[in-house]
Coordinates of N, CA and C in Angstrom, one line a residue:
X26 N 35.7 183.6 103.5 CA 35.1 182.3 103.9 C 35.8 181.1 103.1
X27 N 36.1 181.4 101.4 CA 36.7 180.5 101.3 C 38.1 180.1 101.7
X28 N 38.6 181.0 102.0 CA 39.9 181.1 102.5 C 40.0 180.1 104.1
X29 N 38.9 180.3 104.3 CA 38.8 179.6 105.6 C 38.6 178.4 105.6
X30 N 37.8 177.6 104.8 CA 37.8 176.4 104.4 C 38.4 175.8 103.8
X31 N 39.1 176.6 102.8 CA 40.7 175.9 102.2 C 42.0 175.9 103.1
X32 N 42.1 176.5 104.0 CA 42.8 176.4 105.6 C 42.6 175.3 105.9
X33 N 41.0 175.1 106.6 CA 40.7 173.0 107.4 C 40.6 172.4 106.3
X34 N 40.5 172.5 105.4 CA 40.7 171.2 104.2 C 42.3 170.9 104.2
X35 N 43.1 172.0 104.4 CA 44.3 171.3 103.8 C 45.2 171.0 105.4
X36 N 44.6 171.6 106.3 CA 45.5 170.9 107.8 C 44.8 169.3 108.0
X37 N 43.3 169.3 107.3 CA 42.8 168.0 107.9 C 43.5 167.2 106.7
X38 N 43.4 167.5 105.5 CA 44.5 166.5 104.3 C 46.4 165.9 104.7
X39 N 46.4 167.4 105.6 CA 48.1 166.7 106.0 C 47.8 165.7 107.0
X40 N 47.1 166.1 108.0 CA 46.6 165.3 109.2 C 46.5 163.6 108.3
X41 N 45.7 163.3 107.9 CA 45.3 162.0 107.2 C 46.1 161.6 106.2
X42 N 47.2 162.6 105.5 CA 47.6 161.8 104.6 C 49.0 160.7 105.1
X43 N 49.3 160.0 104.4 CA 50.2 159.2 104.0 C 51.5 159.8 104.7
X44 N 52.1 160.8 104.1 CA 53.6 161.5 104.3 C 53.5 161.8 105.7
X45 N 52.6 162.4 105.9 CA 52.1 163.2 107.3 C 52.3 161.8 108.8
X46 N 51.5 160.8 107.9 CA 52.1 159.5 109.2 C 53.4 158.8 109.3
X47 N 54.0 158.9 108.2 CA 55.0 158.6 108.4 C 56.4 159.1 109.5
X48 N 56.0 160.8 110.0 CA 56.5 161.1 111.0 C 56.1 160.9 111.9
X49 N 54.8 160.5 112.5 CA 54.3 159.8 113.4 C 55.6 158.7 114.6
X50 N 55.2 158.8 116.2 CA 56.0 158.2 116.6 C 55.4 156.7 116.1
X51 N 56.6 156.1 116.5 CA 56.4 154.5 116.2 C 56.5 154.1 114.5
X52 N 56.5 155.0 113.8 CA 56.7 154.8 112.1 C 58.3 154.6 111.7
X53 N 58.3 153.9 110.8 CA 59.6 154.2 110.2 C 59.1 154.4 108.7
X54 N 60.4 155.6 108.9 CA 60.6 155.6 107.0 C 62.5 155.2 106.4
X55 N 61.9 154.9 105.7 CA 63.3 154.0 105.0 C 63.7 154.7 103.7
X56 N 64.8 155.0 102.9 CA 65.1 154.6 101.8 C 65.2 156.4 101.7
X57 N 65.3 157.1 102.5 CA 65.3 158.5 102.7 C 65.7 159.3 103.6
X58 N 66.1 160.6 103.1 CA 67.1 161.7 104.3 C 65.6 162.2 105.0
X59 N 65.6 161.9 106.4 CA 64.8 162.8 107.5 C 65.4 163.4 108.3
X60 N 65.4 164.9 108.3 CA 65.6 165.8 109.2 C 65.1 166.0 111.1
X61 N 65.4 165.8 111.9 CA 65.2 165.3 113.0 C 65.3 166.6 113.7
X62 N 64.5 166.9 114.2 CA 64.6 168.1 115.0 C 63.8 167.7 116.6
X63 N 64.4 167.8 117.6 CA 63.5 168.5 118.9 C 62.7 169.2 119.2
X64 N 61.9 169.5 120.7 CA 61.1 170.1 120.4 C 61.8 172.1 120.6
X65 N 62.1 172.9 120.3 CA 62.4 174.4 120.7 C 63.3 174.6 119.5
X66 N 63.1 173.6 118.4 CA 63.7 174.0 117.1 C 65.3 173.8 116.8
X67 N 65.6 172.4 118.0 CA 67.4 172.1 118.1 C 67.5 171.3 116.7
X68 N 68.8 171.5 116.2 CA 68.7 170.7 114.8 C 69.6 169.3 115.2
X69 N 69.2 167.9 115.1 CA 70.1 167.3 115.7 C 71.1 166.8 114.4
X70 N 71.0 167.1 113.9 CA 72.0 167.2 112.4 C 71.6 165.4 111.7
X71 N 72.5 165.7 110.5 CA 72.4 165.1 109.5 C 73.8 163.8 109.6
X72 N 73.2 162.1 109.3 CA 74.3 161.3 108.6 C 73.7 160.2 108.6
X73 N 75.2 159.4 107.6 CA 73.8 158.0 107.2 C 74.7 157.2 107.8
X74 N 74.2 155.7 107.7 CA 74.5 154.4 108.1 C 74.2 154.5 109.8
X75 N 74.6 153.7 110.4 CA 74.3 153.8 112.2 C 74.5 155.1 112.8
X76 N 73.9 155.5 113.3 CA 73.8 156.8 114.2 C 74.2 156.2 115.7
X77 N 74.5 157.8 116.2 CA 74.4 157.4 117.7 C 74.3 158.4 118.4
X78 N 73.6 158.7 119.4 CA 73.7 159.9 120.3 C 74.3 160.6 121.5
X79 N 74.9 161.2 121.6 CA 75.4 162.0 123.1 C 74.7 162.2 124.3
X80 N 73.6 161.8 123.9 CA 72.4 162.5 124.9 C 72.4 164.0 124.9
X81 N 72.9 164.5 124.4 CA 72.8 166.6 123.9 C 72.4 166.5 123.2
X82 N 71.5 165.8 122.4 CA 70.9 166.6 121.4 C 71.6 166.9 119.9
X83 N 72.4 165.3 120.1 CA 73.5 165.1 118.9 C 73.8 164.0 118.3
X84 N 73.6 164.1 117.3 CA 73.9 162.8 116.4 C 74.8 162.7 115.8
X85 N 75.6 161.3 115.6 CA 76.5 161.5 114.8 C 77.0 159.7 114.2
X86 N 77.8 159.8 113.3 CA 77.9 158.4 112.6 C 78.8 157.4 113.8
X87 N 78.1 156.5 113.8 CA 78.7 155.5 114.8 C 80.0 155.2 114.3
X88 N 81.2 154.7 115.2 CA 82.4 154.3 114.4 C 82.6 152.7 115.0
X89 N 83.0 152.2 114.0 CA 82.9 150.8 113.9 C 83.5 150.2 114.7
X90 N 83.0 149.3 115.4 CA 83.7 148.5 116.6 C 83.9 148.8 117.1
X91 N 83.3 150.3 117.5 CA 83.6 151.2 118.9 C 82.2 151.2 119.6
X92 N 81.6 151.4 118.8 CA 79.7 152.4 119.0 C 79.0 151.3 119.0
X93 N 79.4 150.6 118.4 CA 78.3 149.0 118.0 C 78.9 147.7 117.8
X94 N 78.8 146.7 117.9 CA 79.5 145.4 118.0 C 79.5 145.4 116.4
X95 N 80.8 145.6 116.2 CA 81.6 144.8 114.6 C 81.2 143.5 114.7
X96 N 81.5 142.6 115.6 CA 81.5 141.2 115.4 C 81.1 140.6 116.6
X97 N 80.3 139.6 116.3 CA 80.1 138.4 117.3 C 80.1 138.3 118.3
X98 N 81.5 138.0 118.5 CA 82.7 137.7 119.8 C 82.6 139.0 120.6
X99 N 82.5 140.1 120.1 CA 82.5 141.0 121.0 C 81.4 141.3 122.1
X100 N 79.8 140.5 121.8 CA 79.0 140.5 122.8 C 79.3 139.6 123.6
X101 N 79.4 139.4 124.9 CA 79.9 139.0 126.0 C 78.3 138.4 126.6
X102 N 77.3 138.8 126.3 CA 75.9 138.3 127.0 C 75.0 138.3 125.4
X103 N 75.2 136.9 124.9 CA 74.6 137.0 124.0 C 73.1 136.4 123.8
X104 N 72.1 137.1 123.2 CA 70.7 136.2 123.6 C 70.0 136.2 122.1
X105 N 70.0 134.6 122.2 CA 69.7 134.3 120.4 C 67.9 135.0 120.0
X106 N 67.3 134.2 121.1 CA 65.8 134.7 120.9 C 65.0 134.0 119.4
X107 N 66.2 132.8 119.0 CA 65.0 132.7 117.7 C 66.3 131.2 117.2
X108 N 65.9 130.4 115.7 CA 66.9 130.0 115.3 C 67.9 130.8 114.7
X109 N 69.1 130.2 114.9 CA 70.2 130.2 114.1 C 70.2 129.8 112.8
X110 N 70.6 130.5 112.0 CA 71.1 130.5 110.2 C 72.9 130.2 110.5
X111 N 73.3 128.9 110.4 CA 74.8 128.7 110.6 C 75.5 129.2 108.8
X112 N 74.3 129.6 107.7 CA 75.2 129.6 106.6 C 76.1 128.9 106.2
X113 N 75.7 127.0 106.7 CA 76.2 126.1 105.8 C 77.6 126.4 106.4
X114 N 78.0 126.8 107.7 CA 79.4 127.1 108.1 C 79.0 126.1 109.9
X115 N 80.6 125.9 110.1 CA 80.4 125.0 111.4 C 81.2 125.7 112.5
X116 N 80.4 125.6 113.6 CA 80.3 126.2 114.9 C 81.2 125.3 116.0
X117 N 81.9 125.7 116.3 CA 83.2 124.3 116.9 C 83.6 125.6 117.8
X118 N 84.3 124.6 118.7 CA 85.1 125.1 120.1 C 86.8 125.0 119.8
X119 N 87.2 125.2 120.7 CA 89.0 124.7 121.0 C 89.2 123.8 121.2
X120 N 90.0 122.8 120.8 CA 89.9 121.5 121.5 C 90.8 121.4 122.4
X121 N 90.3 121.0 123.5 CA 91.1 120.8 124.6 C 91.7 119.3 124.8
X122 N 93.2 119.5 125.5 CA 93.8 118.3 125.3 C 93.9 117.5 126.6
X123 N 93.5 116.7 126.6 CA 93.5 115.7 127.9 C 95.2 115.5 128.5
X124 N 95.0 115.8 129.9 CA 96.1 115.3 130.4 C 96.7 114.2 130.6
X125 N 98.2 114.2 130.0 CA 99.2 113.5 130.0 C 98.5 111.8 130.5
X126 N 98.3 110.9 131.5 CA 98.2 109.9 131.1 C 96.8 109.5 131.7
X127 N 96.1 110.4 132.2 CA 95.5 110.4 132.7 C 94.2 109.5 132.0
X128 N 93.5 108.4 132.6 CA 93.0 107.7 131.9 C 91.3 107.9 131.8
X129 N 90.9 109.0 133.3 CA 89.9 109.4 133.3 C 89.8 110.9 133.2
X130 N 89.8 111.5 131.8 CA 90.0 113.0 132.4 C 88.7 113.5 132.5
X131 N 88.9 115.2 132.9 CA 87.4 115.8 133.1 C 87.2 116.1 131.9
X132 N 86.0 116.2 131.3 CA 85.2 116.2 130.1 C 84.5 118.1 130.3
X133 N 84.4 118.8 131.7 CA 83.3 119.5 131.5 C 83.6 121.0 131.0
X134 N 84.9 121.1 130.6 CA 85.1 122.2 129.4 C 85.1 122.3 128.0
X135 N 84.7 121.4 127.6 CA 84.2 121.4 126.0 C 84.0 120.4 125.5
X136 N 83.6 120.1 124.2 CA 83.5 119.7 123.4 C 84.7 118.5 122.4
X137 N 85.2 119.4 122.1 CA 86.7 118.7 121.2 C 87.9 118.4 121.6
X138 N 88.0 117.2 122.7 CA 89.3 117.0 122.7 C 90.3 116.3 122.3
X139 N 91.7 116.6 122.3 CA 92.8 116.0 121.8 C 93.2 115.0 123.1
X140 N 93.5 113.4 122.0 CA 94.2 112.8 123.5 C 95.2 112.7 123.9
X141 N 95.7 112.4 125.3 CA 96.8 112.9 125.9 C 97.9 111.7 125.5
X142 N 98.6 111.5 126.6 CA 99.2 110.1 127.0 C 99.2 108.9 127.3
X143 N 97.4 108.6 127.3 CA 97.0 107.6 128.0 C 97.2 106.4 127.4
X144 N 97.1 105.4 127.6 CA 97.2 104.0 126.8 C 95.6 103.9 126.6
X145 N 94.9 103.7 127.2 CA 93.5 103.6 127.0 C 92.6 104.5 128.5
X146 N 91.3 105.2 128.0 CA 90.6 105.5 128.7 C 89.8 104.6 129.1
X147 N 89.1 104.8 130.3 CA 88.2 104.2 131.0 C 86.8 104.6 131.4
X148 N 87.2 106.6 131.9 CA 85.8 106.9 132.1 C 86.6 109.0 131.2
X149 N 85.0 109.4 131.4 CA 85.4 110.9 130.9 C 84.3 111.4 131.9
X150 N 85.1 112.0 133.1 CA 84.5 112.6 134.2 C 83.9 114.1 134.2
X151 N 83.8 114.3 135.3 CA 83.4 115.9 135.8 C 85.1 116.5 136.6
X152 N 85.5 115.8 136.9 CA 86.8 115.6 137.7 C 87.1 114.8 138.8
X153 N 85.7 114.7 139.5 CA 85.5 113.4 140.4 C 84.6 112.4 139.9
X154 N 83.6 112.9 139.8 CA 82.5 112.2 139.2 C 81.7 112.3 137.6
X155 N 80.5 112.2 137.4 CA 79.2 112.2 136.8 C 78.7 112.8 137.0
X156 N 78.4 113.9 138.3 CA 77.4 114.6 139.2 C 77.4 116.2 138.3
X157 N 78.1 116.7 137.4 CA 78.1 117.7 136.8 C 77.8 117.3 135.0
X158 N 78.0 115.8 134.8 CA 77.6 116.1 133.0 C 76.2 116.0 133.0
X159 N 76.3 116.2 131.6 CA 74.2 116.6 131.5 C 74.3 115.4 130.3
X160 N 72.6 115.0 130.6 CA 72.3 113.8 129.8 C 72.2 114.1 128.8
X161 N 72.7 113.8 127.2 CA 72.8 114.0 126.1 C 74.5 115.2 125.7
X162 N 75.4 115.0 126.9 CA 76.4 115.9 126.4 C 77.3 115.1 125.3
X163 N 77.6 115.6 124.3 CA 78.5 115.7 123.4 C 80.1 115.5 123.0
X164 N 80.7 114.5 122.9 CA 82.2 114.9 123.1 C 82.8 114.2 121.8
X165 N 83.4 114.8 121.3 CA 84.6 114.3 120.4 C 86.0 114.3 120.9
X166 N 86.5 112.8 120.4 CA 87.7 113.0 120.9 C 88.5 112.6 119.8
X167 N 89.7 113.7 119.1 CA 90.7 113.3 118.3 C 91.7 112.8 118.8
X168 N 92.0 111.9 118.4 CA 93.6 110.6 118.6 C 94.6 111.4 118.2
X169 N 95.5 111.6 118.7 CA 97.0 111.8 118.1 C 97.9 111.5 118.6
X170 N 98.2 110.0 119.0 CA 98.5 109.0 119.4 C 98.1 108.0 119.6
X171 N 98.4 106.6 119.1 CA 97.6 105.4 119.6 C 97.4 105.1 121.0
X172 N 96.0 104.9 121.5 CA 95.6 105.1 122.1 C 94.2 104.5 122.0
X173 N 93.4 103.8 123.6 CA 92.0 103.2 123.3 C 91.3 103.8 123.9
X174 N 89.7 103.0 123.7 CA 88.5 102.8 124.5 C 88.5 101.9 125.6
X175 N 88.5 102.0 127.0 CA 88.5 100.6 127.5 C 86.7 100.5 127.3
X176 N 86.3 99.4 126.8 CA 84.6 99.5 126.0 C 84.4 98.2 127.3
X177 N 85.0 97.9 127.8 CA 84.9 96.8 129.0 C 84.4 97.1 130.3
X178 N 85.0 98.6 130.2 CA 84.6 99.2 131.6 C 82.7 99.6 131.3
X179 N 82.5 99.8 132.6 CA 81.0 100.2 132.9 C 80.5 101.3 132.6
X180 N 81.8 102.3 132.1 CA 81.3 103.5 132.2 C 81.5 104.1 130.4
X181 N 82.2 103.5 129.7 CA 82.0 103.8 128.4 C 81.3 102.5 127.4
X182 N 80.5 102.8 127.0 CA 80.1 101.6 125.9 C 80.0 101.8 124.5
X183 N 80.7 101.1 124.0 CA 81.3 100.7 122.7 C 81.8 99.3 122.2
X184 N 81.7 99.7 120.4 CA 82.5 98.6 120.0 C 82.2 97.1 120.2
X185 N 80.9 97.1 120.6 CA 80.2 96.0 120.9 C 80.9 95.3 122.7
X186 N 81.2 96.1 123.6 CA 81.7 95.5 124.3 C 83.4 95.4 124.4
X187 N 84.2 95.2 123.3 CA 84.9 94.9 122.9 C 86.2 96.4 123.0
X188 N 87.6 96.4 123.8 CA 88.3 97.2 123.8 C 88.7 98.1 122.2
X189 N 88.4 98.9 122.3 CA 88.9 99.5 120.7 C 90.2 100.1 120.7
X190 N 91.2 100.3 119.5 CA 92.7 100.8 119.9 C 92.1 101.9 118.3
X191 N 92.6 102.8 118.8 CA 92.5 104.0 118.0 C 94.2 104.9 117.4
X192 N 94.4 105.0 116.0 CA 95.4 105.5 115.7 C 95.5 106.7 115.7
X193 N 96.7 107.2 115.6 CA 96.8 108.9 115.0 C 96.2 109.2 114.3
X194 N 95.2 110.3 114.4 CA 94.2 110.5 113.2 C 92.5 110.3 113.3
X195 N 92.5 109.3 114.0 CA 91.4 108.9 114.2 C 90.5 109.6 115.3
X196 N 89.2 109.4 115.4 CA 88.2 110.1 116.1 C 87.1 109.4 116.7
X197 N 86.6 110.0 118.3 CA 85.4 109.0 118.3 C 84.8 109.9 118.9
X198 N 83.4 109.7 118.3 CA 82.1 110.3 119.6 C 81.8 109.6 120.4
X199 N 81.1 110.6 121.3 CA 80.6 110.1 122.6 C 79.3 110.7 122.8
X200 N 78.4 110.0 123.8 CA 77.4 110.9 123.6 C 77.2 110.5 125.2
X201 N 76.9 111.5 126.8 CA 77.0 110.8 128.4 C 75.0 110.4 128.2
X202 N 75.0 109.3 128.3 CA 73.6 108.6 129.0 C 73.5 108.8 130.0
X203 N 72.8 109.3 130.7 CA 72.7 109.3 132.1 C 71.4 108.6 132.7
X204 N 70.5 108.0 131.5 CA 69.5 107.1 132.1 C 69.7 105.9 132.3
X205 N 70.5 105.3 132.0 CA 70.8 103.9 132.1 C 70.8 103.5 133.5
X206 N 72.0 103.8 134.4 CA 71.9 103.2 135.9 C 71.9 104.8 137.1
X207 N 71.6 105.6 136.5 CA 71.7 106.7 138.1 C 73.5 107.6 137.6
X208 N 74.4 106.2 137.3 CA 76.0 106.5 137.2 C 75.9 107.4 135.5
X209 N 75.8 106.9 134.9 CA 75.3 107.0 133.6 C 76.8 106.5 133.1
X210 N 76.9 106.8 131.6 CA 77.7 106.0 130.8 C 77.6 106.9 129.5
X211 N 79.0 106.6 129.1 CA 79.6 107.1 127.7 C 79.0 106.2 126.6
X212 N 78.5 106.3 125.8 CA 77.9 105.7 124.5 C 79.1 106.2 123.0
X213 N 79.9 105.4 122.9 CA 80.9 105.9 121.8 C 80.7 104.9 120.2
X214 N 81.3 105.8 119.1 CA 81.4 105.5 117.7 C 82.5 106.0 117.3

């Protein structure tokens, strides 16, 4: 009899303890080797750092930049789901360079452009129009050639009104308003 009660004492003690939940689905244990086995007693073996499986019933050490994305760039559909931590580092594009003299170029590939040939711009399009920038878009444009703002025209405002000449070196933001008239307008500094 006692033998029989020290039997359900100790299957009900594994049942409830601590160690015992930790193989439980949905648990993790950390900081330790667990042996992983299926159910008809397959061993799916042993190793550390990222795993990965065959679907047989096999595990094995992932290899880097093959099995799992090494870096960044390599996810092609990426989905943040939360803030970003930039680590005090800055997140920039290519800068694209405006064509040759062109005084209204299209704006809707990036961020950072270099300017072309032009003597002064006038407007920074979609390629015909306005009908594709978004209210609050963003543009930097680096000078590397003298070169202006026409701040006269309707469609960029700056400088108090007043045409600006920009040297090699120099830079201006933009920021597209599109509340102002329906057309909207470049707001520069």
């Amino acid at each position: 009899m006692k033998k029989i009660l020290f039997s359900i004492w100790l299957i009900f003690a594994l049942m409830v303890s601590p160690a015992f939940a930790q193989y439980q689905q949905g648990n993790t244990r950390t900081g330790a080797q667990v042996d992983l086995y299926l159910e008809n007693a397959k061993d799916l073996g042993t190793t550390t750092g990222i795993v990965k499986s065959d679907g047989a019933n096999t595990i094995a050490a992932a290899t880097d930049g093959t099995d799992y994305l090494s870096t960044l760039v390599a996810d092609t559909t990426p989905q943040l789901g939360g803030f970003l931590d930039l680590n005090n580092k800055l997140v920039t594009d290519a800068a694209n360079a405006f064509g040759g003299a062109d005084t209204t170029p299209n704006v809707t590939g990036g961020t950072i452009f270099k300017s072309g040939g032009a003597d002064a711009y006038t407007d920074f399009d979609d390629g015909t129009n306005h009908t594709n920038l978004k209210d609050g878009q963003l543009m930097i444009i680096l000078f590397q050639h003298a070169a202006g703002l026409d701040c006269t025209s309707s469609q960029i405002n700056c400088n108090s009104g007043n045409d600006w000449t920009a040297s090699d070196g120099d830079a201006a933001i933009c920021v597209f308003d599109d509340t102002t008239d329906g057309d909207g307008q470049w707001l520069c500094v």
